[in-house]
């Protein structure tokens, strides 16, 4: 193990650009990868947060990501999510490489969302509202720009300084920007937003929810028919970013039904309330890519919780690209 190559964050980002990651995920699904067959990830509760183990196997490779979620890290100036990825030969299970788990997560999650947007959103969708100011929010701006002609980004967050800094980064990409401060959500209360945020949500073609919120971020009735909403911030059955009204109105696509029904509060909570049933899920990512999902007249929603097969596909490509350079 002492000689195991390690691909750091810069290497992962360089070896697999965002557009390449989107295509790799689509190619894997078209090649027969079934998200429903991905093993469930064990979640171990720790005093400081959670430890998640995410194993997968497909084709020539197997791999596992050991990820940690430490809510208190923000106050320490440290990442909330950290981790390491180990890639193995699929036949012999010989370790091949270790990789920066944060970089892998920051790459593959927006790529998965962008893949869903590629198949769900209107071709001309160019007005994006992004909730959140962290690495995932930024990754979603970049990845969405690879699949749709983004023109305007409205960023919504709780910290005015972070919101302004995020908007400035978007402006540096040549995008029209707006920076809005969110109203704090009260546990158990209906979502309430400022008039400016409500107006932005009503006019959006695309909405990306990349937060740690445990309650809905905005009233679902604000989202117009035909708009596409992506929610990736939570992986727990009692936390959600979207309300039941939006889920009930929408064509809902998930990474995998098994994962969503166990981990996605955006799905689990409205089912428990009787707002929707399991039959309301229009399909998983494999169905979407294969053309087996027909969008209805209302909004379109993609709910992601993060799955191990996505890490494996991107990690394998990074390793092959690195191996080709050596």
Coordinates of N, CA and C in Angstrom, one line a residue, residues 7 9 11-28 33 56 58 61-63 65 85-87 97 99-113 115 307-322:
X7 N -4.1 10.5 -6.2 CA -4.5 11.6 -7.0 C -5.1 12.6 -6.2
X9 N -6.6 16.7 -5.3 CA -7.7 17.4 -5.8 C -7.5 18.0 -7.1
X11 N -5.3 17.0 -9.4 CA -5.2 16.0 -10.4 C -6.6 15.5 -10.8
X12 N -7.5 15.2 -9.9 CA -8.8 14.8 -10.2 C -9.6 15.8 -11.1
X13 N -9.5 17.1 -10.7 CA -10.2 18.1 -11.5 C -9.6 18.2 -12.9
X14 N -8.3 18.1 -13.0 CA -7.6 18.2 -14.3 C -7.9 17.0 -15.2
X15 N -7.9 15.8 -14.6 CA -8.0 14.6 -15.4 C -9.4 14.3 -15.9
X16 N -10.4 14.8 -15.2 CA -11.8 14.6 -15.6 C -12.5 16.0 -15.5
X17 N -12.5 16.7 -16.6 CA -13.3 18.0 -16.6 C -14.8 17.7 -16.5
X18 N -15.6 18.7 -16.1 CA -17.0 18.5 -15.8 C -17.8 18.0 -16.9
X19 N -17.5 18.5 -18.2 CA -18.3 18.0 -19.3 C -18.0 16.5 -19.5
X20 N -16.7 16.1 -19.3 CA -16.4 14.7 -19.5 C -17.1 13.8 -18.4
X21 N -17.2 14.3 -17.2 CA -17.8 13.6 -16.2 C -19.3 13.3 -16.5
X22 N -20.0 14.3 -17.0 CA -21.4 14.2 -17.4 C -21.5 13.1 -18.5
X23 N -20.7 13.1 -19.4 CA -20.7 12.1 -20.5 C -20.4 10.7 -20.0
X24 N -19.4 10.6 -19.1 CA -19.0 9.3 -18.6 C -20.2 8.6 -17.8
X25 N -20.9 9.4 -17.1 CA -22.1 8.9 -16.3 C -23.2 8.4 -17.3
X26 N -23.4 9.2 -18.3 CA -24.4 8.8 -19.3 C -24.0 7.5 -20.0
X27 N -22.7 7.5 -20.4 CA -22.2 6.3 -21.1 C -22.3 5.0 -20.3
X28 N -22.1 5.2 -19.0 CA -22.2 4.0 -18.1 C -23.6 3.5 -18.0
X33 N -25.3 -0.1 -16.7 CA -25.2 0.0 -15.3 C -26.6 0.3 -14.7
X56 N -19.0 0.1 -4.6 CA -19.6 -0.2 -5.9 C -18.6 -1.0 -6.8
X58 N -18.3 -2.1 -11.1 CA -18.9 -2.1 -12.5 C -17.8 -2.3 -13.5
X61 N -13.7 -2.4 -12.7 CA -13.2 -1.7 -11.5 C -14.2 -2.0 -10.4
X62 N -13.7 -1.8 -9.2 CA -14.5 -1.7 -7.9 C -13.9 -0.6 -7.1
X63 N -14.7 -0.1 -6.1 CA -14.1 1.0 -5.4 C -15.0 1.3 -4.2
X65 N -15.7 4.7 -1.3 CA -15.4 6.0 -0.7 C -15.8 6.0 0.7
X85 N -11.1 8.1 -1.5 CA -11.6 7.1 -2.4 C -10.5 6.1 -2.7
X86 N -10.8 4.8 -2.6 CA -9.9 3.7 -3.0 C -10.5 3.0 -4.2
X87 N -9.7 2.9 -5.3 CA -10.1 2.2 -6.5 C -9.3 0.9 -6.6
X97 N -5.4 2.8 -6.8 CA -5.1 4.2 -6.5 C -6.0 4.7 -5.4
X99 N -7.6 8.5 -4.0 CA -8.0 9.8 -4.5 C -8.6 10.7 -3.5
X100 N -8.5 12.0 -3.7 CA -9.1 13.0 -2.9 C -10.7 12.8 -2.9
X101 N -11.3 12.5 -1.8 CA -12.7 12.2 -1.8 C -13.5 13.5 -2.0
X102 N -13.0 14.6 -1.5 CA -13.8 15.9 -1.6 C -13.8 16.3 -3.1
X103 N -12.7 16.2 -3.7 CA -12.7 16.6 -5.1 C -13.6 15.7 -6.0
X104 N -13.6 14.4 -5.7 CA -14.4 13.5 -6.4 C -15.9 13.8 -6.2
X105 N -16.3 14.0 -4.9 CA -17.7 14.4 -4.7 C -18.0 15.7 -5.3
X106 N -17.1 16.7 -5.3 CA -17.4 18.0 -5.8 C -17.6 17.9 -7.4
X107 N -17.0 16.9 -8.0 CA -17.1 16.7 -9.4 C -18.3 15.9 -9.8
X108 N -18.5 14.8 -9.2 CA -19.5 13.9 -9.7 C -20.9 14.3 -9.3
X109 N -21.1 14.9 -8.2 CA -22.5 15.3 -7.8 C -23.0 16.4 -8.8
X110 N -22.3 17.5 -9.1 CA -22.8 18.4 -10.1 C -23.0 17.7 -11.5
X111 N -22.1 16.8 -11.8 CA -22.2 16.1 -13.1 C -23.5 15.2 -13.2
X112 N -23.8 14.6 -12.1 CA -25.1 13.8 -12.1 C -26.3 14.7 -12.3
X113 N -26.3 15.9 -11.6 CA -27.3 16.8 -11.7 C -27.4 17.4 -13.2
X115 N -26.4 15.9 -15.8 CA -27.0 14.8 -16.7 C -28.5 14.8 -16.6
X307 N -24.6 8.6 -4.9 CA -24.5 7.1 -5.0 C -23.1 6.7 -5.3
X308 N -22.8 5.5 -4.9 CA -21.4 5.0 -5.0 C -21.0 4.7 -6.5
X309 N -22.0 4.3 -7.3 CA -21.7 4.0 -8.7 C -21.1 5.3 -9.4
X310 N -21.6 6.4 -9.0 CA -21.2 7.7 -9.7 C -19.7 8.0 -9.3
X311 N -19.3 7.8 -8.1 CA -17.9 7.9 -7.7 C -17.0 7.0 -8.5
X312 N -17.5 5.7 -8.6 CA -16.7 4.7 -9.3 C -16.4 5.1 -10.7
X313 N -17.5 5.5 -11.4 CA -17.3 5.8 -12.9 C -16.3 6.9 -13.0
X314 N -16.4 8.0 -12.2 CA -15.5 9.1 -12.4 C -14.1 8.8 -11.9
X315 N -14.0 8.0 -10.8 CA -12.7 7.6 -10.3 C -12.0 6.7 -11.3
X316 N -12.7 5.8 -11.9 CA -12.0 4.9 -12.9 C -11.5 5.8 -14.1
X317 N -12.3 6.7 -14.5 CA -11.8 7.6 -15.6 C -10.6 8.4 -15.2
X318 N -10.6 8.9 -14.0 CA -9.4 9.7 -13.5 C -8.2 8.8 -13.5
X319 N -8.3 7.6 -13.0 CA -7.2 6.7 -12.9 C -6.7 6.3 -14.3
X320 N -7.6 6.0 -15.2 CA -7.1 5.7 -16.6 C -6.4 6.9 -17.3
X321 N -7.0 8.1 -17.0 CA -6.3 9.3 -17.6 C -4.9 9.5 -17.0
X322 N -4.8 9.3 -15.7 CA -3.5 9.4 -15.0 C -2.6 8.3 -15.5

